[in-house]
Tab-separated table of C-alpha atoms and ligand atoms in Angstrom:
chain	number	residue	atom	x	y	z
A	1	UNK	CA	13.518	-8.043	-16.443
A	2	UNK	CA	14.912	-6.404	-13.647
A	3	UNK	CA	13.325	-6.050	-10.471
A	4	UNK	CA	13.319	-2.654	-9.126
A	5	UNK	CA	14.089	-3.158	-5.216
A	6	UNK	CA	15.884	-1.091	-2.164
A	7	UNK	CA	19.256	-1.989	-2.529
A	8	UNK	CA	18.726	-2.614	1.564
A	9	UNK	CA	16.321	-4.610	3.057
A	10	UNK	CA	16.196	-6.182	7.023
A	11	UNK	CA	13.213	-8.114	7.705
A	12	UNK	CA	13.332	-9.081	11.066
A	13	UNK	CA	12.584	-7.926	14.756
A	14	UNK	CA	14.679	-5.142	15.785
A	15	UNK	CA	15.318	-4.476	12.294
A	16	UNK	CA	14.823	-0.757	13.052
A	17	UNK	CA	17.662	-0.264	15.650
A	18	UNK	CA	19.770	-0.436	12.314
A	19	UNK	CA	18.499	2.975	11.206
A	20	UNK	CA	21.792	4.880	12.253
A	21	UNK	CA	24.106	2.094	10.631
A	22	UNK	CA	22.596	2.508	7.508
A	23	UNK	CA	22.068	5.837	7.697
A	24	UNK	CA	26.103	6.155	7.966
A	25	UNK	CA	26.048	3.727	5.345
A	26	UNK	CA	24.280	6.211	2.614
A	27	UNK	CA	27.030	8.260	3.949
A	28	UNK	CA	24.484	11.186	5.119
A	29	UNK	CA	24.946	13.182	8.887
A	30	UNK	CA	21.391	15.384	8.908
A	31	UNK	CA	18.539	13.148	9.118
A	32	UNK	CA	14.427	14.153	8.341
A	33	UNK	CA	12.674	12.037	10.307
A	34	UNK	CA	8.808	12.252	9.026
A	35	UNK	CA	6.110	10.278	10.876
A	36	UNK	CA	2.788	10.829	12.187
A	37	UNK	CA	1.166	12.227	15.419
A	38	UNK	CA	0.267	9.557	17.181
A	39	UNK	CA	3.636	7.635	16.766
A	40	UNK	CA	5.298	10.489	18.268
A	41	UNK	CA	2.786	10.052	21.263
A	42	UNK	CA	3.647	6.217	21.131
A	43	UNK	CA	7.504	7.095	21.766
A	44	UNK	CA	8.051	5.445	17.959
A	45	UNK	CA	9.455	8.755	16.727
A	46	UNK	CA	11.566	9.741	19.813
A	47	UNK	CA	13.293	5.974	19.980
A	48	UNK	CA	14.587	6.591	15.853
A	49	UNK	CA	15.845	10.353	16.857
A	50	UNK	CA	17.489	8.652	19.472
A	51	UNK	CA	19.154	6.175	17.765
A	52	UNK	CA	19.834	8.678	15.357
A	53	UNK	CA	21.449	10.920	17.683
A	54	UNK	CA	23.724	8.696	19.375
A	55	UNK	CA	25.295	7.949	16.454
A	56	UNK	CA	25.778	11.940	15.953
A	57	UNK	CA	23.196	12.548	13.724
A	58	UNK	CA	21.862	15.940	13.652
A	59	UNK	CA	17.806	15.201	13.643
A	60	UNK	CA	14.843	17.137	12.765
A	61	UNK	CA	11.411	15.677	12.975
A	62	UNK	CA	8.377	16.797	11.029
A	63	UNK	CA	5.090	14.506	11.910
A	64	UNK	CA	2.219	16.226	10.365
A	65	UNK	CA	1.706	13.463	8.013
A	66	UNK	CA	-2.205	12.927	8.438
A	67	UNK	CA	-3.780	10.078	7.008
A	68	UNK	CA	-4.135	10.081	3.032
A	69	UNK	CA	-1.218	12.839	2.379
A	70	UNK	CA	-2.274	15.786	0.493
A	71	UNK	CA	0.204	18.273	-1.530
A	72	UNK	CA	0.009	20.696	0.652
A	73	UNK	CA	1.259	18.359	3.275
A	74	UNK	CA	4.245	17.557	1.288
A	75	UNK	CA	4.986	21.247	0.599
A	76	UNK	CA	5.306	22.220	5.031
A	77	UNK	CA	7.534	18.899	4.747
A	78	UNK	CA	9.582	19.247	2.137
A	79	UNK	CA	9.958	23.216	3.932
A	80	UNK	CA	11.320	21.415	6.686
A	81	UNK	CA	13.784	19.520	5.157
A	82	UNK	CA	15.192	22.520	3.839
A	83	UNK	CA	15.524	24.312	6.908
A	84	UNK	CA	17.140	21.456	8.502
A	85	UNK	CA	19.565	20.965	5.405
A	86	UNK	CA	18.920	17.223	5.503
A	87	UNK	CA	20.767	15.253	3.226
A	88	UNK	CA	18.726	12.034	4.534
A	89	UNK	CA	14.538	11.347	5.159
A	90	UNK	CA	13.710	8.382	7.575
A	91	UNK	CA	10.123	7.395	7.495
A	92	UNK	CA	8.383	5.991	10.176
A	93	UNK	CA	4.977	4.766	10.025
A	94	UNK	CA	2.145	3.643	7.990
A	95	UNK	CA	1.649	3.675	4.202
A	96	UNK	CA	0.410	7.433	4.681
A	97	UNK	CA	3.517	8.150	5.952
A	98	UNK	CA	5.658	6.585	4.109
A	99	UNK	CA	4.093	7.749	1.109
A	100	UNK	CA	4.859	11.343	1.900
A	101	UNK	CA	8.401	11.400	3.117
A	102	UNK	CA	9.158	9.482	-0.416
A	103	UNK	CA	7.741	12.050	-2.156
A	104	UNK	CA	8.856	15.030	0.086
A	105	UNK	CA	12.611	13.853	-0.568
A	106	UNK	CA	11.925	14.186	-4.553
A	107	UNK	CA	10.503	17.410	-4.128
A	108	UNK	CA	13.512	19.618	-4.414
A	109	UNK	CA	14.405	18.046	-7.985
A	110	UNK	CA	10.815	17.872	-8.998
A	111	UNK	CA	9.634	21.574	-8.253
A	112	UNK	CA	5.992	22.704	-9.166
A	113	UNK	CA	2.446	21.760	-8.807
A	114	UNK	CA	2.819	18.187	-8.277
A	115	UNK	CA	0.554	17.252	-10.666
A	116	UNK	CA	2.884	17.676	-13.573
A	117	UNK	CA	4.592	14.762	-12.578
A	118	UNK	CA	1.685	11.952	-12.261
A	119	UNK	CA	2.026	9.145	-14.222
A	120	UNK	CA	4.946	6.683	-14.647
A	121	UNK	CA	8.688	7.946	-15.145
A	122	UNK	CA	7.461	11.764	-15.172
A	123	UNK	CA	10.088	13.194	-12.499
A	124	UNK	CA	12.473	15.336	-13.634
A	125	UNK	CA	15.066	14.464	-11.040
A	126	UNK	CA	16.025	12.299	-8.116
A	127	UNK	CA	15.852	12.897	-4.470
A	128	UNK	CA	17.128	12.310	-1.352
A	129	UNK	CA	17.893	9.236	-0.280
A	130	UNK	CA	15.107	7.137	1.839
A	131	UNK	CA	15.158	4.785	4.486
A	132	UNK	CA	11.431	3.510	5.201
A	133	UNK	CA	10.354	1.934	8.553
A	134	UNK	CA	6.881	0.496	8.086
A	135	UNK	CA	4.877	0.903	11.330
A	136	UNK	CA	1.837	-1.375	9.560
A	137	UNK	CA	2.164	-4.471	7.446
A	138	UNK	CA	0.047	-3.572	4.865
A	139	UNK	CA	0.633	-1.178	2.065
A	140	UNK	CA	4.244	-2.644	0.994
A	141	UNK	CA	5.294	1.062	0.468
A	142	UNK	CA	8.887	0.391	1.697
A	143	UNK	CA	9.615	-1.642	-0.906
A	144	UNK	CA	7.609	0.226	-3.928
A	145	UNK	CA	7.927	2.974	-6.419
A	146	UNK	CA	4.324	4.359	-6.307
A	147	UNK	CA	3.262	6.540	-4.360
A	148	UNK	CA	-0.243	8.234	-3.721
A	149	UNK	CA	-1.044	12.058	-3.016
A	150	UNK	CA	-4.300	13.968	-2.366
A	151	UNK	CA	-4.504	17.026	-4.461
A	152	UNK	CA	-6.727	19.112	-2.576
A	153	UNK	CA	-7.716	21.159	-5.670
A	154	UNK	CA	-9.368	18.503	-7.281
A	155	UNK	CA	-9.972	16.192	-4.560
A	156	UNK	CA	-8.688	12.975	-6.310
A	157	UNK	CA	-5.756	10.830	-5.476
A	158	UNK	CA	-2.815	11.647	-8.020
A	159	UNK	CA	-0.470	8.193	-8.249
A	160	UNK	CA	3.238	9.032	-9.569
A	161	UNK	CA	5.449	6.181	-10.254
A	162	UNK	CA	9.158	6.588	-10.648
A	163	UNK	CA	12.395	4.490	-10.178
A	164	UNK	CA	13.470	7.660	-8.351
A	165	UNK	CA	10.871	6.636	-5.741
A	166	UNK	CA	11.995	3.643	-4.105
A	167	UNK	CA	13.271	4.002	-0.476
A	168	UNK	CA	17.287	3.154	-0.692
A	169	UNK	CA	16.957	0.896	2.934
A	170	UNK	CA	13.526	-0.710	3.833
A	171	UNK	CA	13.905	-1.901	7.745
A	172	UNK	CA	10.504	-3.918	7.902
A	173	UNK	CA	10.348	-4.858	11.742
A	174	UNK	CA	7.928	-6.752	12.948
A	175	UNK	CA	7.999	-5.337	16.567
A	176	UNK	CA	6.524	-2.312	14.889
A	177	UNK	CA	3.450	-3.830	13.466
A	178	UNK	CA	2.748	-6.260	16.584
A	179	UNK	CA	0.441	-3.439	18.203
A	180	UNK	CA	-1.793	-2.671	15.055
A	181	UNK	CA	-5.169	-3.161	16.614
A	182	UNK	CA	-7.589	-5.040	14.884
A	183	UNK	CA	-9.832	-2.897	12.236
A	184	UNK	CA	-6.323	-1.927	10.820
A	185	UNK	CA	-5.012	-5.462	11.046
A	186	UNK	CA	-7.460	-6.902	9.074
A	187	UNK	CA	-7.864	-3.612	6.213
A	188	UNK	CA	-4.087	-4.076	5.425
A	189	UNK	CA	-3.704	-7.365	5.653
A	190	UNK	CA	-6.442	-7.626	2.617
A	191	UNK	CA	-4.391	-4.844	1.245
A	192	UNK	CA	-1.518	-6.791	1.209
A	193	UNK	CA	-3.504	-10.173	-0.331
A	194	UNK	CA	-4.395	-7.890	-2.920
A	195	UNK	CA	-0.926	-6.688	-3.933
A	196	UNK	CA	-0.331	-10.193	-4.238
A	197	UNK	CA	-3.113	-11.486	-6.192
A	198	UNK	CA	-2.974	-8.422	-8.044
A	199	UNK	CA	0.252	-8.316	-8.889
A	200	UNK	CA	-0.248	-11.870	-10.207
A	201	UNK	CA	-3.202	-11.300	-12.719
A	202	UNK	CA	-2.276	-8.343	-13.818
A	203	UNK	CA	-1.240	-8.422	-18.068
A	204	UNK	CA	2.441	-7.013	-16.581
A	205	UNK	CA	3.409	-10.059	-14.328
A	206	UNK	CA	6.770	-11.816	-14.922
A	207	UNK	CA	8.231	-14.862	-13.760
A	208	UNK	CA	10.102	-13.007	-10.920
A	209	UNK	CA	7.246	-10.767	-9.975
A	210	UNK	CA	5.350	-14.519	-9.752
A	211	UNK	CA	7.912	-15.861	-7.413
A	212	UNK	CA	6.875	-12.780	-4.677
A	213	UNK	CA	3.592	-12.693	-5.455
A	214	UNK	CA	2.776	-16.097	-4.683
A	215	UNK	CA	4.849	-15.892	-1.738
A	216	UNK	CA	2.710	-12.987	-0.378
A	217	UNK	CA	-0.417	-14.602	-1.223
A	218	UNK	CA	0.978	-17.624	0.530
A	219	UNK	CA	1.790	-15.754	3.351
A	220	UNK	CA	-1.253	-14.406	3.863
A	221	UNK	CA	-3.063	-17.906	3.858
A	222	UNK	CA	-0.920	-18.935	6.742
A	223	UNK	CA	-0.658	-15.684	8.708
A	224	UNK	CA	-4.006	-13.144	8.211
A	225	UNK	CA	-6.471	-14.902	10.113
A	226	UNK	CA	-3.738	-15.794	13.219
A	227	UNK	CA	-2.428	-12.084	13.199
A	228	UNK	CA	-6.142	-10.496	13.368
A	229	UNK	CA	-7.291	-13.245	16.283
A	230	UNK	CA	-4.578	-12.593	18.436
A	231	UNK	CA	-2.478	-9.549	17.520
A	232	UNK	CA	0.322	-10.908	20.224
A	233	UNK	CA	0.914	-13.699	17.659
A	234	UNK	CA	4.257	-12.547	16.231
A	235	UNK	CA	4.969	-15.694	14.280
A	236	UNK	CA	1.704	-14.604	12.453
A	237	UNK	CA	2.335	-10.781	12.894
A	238	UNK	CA	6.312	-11.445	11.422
A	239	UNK	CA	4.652	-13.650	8.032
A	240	UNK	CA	2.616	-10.697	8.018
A	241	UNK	CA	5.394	-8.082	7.638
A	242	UNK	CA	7.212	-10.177	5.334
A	243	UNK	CA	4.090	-10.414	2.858
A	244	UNK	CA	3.655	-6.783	3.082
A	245	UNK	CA	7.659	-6.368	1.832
A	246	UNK	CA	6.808	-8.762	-0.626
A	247	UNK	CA	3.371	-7.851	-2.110
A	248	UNK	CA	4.552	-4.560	-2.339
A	249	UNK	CA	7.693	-5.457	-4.396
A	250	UNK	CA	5.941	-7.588	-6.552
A	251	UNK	CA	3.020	-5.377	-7.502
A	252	UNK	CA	5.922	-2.414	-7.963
A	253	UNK	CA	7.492	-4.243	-10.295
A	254	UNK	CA	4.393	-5.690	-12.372
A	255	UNK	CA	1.312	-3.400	-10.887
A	256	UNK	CA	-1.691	-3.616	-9.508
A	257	UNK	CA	-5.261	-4.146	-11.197
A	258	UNK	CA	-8.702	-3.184	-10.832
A	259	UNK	CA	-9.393	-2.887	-7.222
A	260	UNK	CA	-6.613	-0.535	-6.890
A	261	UNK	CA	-7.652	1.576	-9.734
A	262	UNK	CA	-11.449	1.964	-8.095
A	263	UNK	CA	-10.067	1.948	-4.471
A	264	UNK	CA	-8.250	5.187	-4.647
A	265	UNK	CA	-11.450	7.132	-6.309
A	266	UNK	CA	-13.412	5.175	-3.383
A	267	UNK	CA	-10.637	6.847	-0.706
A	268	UNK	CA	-10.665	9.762	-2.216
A	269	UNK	CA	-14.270	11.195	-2.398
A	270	UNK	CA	-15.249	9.281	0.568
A	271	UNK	CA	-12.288	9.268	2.780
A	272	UNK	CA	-12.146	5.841	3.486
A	273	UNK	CA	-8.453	4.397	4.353
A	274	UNK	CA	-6.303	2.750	1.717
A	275	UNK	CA	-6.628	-0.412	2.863
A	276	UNK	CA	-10.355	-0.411	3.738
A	277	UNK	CA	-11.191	0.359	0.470
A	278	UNK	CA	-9.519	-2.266	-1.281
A	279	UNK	CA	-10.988	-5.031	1.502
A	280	UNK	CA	-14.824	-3.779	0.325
A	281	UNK	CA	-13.950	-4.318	-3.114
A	282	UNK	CA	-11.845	-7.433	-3.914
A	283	UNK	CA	-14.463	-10.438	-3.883
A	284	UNK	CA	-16.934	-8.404	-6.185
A	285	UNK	CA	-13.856	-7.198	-8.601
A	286	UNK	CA	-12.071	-10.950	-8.482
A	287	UNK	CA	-15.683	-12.528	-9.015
A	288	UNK	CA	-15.737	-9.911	-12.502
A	289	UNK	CA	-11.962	-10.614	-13.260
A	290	UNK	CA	-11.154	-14.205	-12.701
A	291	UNK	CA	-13.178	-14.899	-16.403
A	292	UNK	CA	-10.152	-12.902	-18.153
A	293	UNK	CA	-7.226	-15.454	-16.293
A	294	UNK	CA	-8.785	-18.815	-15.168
A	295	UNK	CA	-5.705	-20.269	-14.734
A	296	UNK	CA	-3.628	-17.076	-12.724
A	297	UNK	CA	-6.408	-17.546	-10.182
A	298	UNK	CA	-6.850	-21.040	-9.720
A	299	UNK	CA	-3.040	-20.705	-8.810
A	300	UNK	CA	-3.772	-18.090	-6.373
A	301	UNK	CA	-6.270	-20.364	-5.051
A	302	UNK	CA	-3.921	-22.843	-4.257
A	303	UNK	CA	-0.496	-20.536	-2.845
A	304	UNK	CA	-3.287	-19.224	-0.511
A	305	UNK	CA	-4.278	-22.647	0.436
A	306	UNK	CA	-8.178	-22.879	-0.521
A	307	UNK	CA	-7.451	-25.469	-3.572
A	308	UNK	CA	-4.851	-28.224	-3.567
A	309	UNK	CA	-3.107	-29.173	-7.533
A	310	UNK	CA	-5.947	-32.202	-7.459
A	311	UNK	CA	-8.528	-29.459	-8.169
A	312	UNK	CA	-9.629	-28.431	-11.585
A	313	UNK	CA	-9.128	-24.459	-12.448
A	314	UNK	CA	-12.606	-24.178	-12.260
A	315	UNK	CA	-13.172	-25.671	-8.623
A	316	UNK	CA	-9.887	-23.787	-7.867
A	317	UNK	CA	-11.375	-20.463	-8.948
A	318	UNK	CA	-14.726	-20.994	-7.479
A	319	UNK	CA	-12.825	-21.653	-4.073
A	320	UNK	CA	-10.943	-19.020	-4.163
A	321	UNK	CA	-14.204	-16.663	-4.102
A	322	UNK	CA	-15.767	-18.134	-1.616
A	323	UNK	CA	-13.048	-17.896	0.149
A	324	UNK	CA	-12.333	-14.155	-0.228
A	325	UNK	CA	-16.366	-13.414	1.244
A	326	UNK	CA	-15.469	-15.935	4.218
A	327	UNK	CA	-12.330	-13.993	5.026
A	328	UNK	CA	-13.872	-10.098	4.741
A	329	UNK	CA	-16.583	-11.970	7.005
A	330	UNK	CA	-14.561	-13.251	9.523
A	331	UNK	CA	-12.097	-9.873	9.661
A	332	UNK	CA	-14.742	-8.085	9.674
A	333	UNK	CA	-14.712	-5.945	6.975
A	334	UNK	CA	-17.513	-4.001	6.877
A	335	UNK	CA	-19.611	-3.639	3.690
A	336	UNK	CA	-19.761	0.260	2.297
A	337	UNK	CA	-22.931	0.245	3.192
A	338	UNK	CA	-21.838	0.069	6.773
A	339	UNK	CA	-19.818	2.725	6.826
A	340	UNK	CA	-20.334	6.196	8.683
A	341	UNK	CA	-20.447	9.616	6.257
A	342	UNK	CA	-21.115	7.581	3.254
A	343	UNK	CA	-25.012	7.386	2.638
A	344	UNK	CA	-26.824	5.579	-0.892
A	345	UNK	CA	-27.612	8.974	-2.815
A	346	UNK	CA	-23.997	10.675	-2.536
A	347	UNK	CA	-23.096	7.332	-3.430
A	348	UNK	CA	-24.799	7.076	-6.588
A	349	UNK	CA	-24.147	10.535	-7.744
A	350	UNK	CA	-20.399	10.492	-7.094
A	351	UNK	CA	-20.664	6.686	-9.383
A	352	UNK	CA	-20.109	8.445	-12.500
A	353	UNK	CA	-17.100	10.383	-11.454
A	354	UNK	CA	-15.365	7.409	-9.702
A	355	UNK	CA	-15.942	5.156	-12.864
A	356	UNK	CA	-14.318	7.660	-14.560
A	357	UNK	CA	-11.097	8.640	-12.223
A	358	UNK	CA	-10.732	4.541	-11.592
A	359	UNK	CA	-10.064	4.776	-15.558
A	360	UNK	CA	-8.400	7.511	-15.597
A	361	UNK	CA	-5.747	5.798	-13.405
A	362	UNK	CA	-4.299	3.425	-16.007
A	363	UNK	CA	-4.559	0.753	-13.404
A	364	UNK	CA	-7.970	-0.959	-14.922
A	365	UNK	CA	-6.082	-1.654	-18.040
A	366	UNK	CA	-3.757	-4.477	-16.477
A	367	UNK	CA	-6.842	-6.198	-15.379
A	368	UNK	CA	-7.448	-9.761	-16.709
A	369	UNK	CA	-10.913	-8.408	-17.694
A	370	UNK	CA	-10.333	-4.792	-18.856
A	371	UNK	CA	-14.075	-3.421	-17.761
A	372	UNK	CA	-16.273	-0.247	-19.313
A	373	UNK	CA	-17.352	2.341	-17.317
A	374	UNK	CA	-20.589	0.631	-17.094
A	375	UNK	CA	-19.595	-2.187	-15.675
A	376	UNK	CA	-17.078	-0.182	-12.786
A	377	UNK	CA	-20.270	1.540	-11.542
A	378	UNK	CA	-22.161	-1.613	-11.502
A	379	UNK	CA	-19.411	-3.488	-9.336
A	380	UNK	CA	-19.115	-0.545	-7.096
A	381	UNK	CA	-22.923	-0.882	-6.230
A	382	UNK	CA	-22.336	-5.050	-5.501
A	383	UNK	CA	-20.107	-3.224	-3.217
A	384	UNK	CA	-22.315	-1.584	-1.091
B	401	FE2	FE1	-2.700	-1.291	-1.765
C-alpha cells in the first residue's frame, strides 16, 4: 500500500523561510495566508507575508481561525480567497488552523453545506494547493488527510477524509513550536503519542504505517517529558516536531482508534481542545483496548521505552499503563473532573449522546476491542 504523504516535506529549523521557494515551486503568484489571532500579534503571520512578498507574491491574510473551526468559519475564509483570487493557501498555526485553510482551499470544488461531504473519499473535487506550517507539534495535520469541522447546527464535530486533503508542502519547523507554553505542550504532545499508538493498534495498520508509528511513539519516549520541563530544550522540542509529522502520517494512512472517536464528541459538547481531550482519555481507553492486541501494545511498550524485548507481552502491556497514568501525572493533565464549565450532571446527561456520536464516527470500529455503547459511557465516567 501506498502511503498518502505531501509530496514536500522540510523538517528542520528555519524550515519555514522556504515558504516562497516552494510556493514558486507549485508554480502559484497570489498567496492566502490563513492563521490565527494571536500569531498575527506574535509577528508569525507578518514574517510569512513577508517572505511571501519579497519574492513578489501578492498576499492576503485572513486569521479568524478560532480554536475548533466551525463551517461558518470556513465559509468568511473561503470568501476571502475568492476576493483575493488566490491560486495558493499557506497555513500557519496550530491544528485549528491548519485544519481550516485545508478545507477552505477544497471549498470552491466542494460547494454546499459541508456536511454532504463527511466521511472518507466524499469530495467531489480537488482544491487549491496547500502548504502547512505547523505552529504546535501536536496534531500532525500537515502531514494528514483528515480534517475536523464544527457544524454549528448540530454542534458535533463533522471529520471528512479525502486524498484531496493533504497539504502539497508541509514545512514542520521547530523554531515555531519552541514557544508553546506548557498546558499546550503537554495536551499535544499526548496527542501526538496517541496518533502513534493509535495508528499502531488500529485493525488498518500496515507494515509502513508501523515503521512511523513506532518512530513517533519512540519519539515521544525520548522527547515529551524534556520538551514540557524545559520548553527551551530544542533537541527535545525538534524530536517533538518530528513525531508530530510522523504520528500524523502514520495514523492518515492507517487511522486512529477509540480515543479519537470519543475525543471529538468530548471537544465538541464541552469545548475542550483537541489535544486535551485525547490526554484525559488514553490510559482508561488503552487499559479497555490492549485485551483486543496484546502483542501491538507490548511493542508500543517497548518503542516508547517502558519494556525492554526481555519482558513478556504481559509485563510489557502492564508497563505500558502504568506508564501512560505516570506521564498524564507528571504533564499535568488534568482529570475532566478538573476542568472549568464541565460539572457531573451535564456530564451524565450529554453520556448518551457522546456514546452515540463517538460511534457514529467510524473511528471505534478500528479499535483492537470494538466497544458497545455501554461500555463508551462507562469509560468516559473512569474519565472523570
Ligand atoms: Fe489527534
Amino acid at each position: 500500500m501506498a502511503l498518502v504523504l505531501p509530496s514536500s516535506v522540510w523538517i528542520e529549523p528555519g524550515a519555514r523561510r522556504r515558504v516562497a521557494d516552494e510556493a514558486a515551486a507549485l508554480d502559484t503568484s497570489r498567496a492566502l495566508v490563513v492563521a490565527d489571532a494571536f500569531l498575527t500579534e506574535r509577528g508569525v503571520t507578518g514574517e510569512i507575508v513577508a517572505l511571501l512578498e519579497e519574492a513578489e507574491f501578492a498576499v492576503a491574510v485572513f486569521d479568524e481561525i478560532e480554536p475548533d473551526p466551525t463551517d461558518a468559519a470556513i465559509d468568511e475564509g473561503r470568501a476571502a480567497l475568492v476576493r483575493h483570487e488566490a491560486d495558493v493557501v499557506v497555513a500557519v498555526g496550530g491544528g485549528s488552523v491548519l485544519d481550516a485553510a485545508k478545507t477552505i482551499a477544497v471549498r470552491g470544488a466542494n460547494p454546499g453545506p459541508l456536511r454532504q461531504y463527511m466521511g472518507y473519499g466524499q469530495l467531489a473535487g480537488a482544491g487549491l494547493p496547500v502548504i502547512a506550517i505547523p505552529t504546535t507539534a501536536g496534531t500532525g495535520s500537515e502531514a494528514t488527510r483528515v480534517v475536523v469541522v464544527t457544524d454549528i447546527a448540530t454542534d458535533t464535530k463533522m471529520m471528512l477524509l479525502d486524498d484531496r486533503l493533504v497539504p502539497k508542502v508541509a514545512l514542520v519547523d521547530v523554531e515555531l513550536s519552541a514557544t508553546m507554553p506548557r498546558p499546550l505542550t503537554a495536551h499535544v504532545g499526548v496527542d501526538t503519542l496517541t496518533h502513534g499508538i493509535e495508528a499502531y493498534v488500529s485493525q488498518k495498520a500496515t507494515p509502513e504505517t508501523d515503521e512511523l508509528a513506532r518512530s513517533c511513539v519512540a519519539l515521544c519516549g525520548r522527547h515529551l517529558e524534556a520538551a514540557w520541563r524545559d520548553g527551551s530544550d530544542l533537541e527535545a522540542r525538534a524530536g517533538m516536531a518530528r513525531a508530530a509529522y510522523e504520528g500524523g502520517a502514520a495514523f492518515a494512512n492507517s487511522s486512529v482508534c477509540l480515543v479519537h472517536g470519543m475525543s471529538r464528541p468530548l471537544g465538541a459538547v464541552f469545548h475542550v481542545p483537541h489535544g486535551l481531550s485525547n490526554a484525559v482519555l488514553l490510559p482508561a481507553v488503552t487499559a479497555f483496548s490492549l485485551p483486543g492486541a496484546p502483542e501491538r501494545y507490548a511493542e508500543v511498550a517497548r518503542a516508547f521505552g517502558v519494556a525492554t524485548d526481555g519482558d513478556d507481552t504481559a509485563t510489557a502491556g502492564q508497563a505500558l499503563l502504568d506508564a501512560l497514568e505516570r506521564l498524564n501525572a507528571a504533564l499535568e493533565v488534568p482529570r475532566l473532573r478538573d476542568l472549568r464549565g464541565v460539572d457531573r450532571e451535564t456530564f451524565d446527561a450529554a453520556l448518551p449522546k457522546m456514546a452515540a456520536d463517538a460511534l457514529d464516527s467510524g473511528s471505534p470500529d478500528r479499535n483492537p476491542v470494538v466497544p458497545t455503547q455501554e461500555e463508551i459511557e462507562e469509560l468516559y465516567r473512569r474519565a472523570w
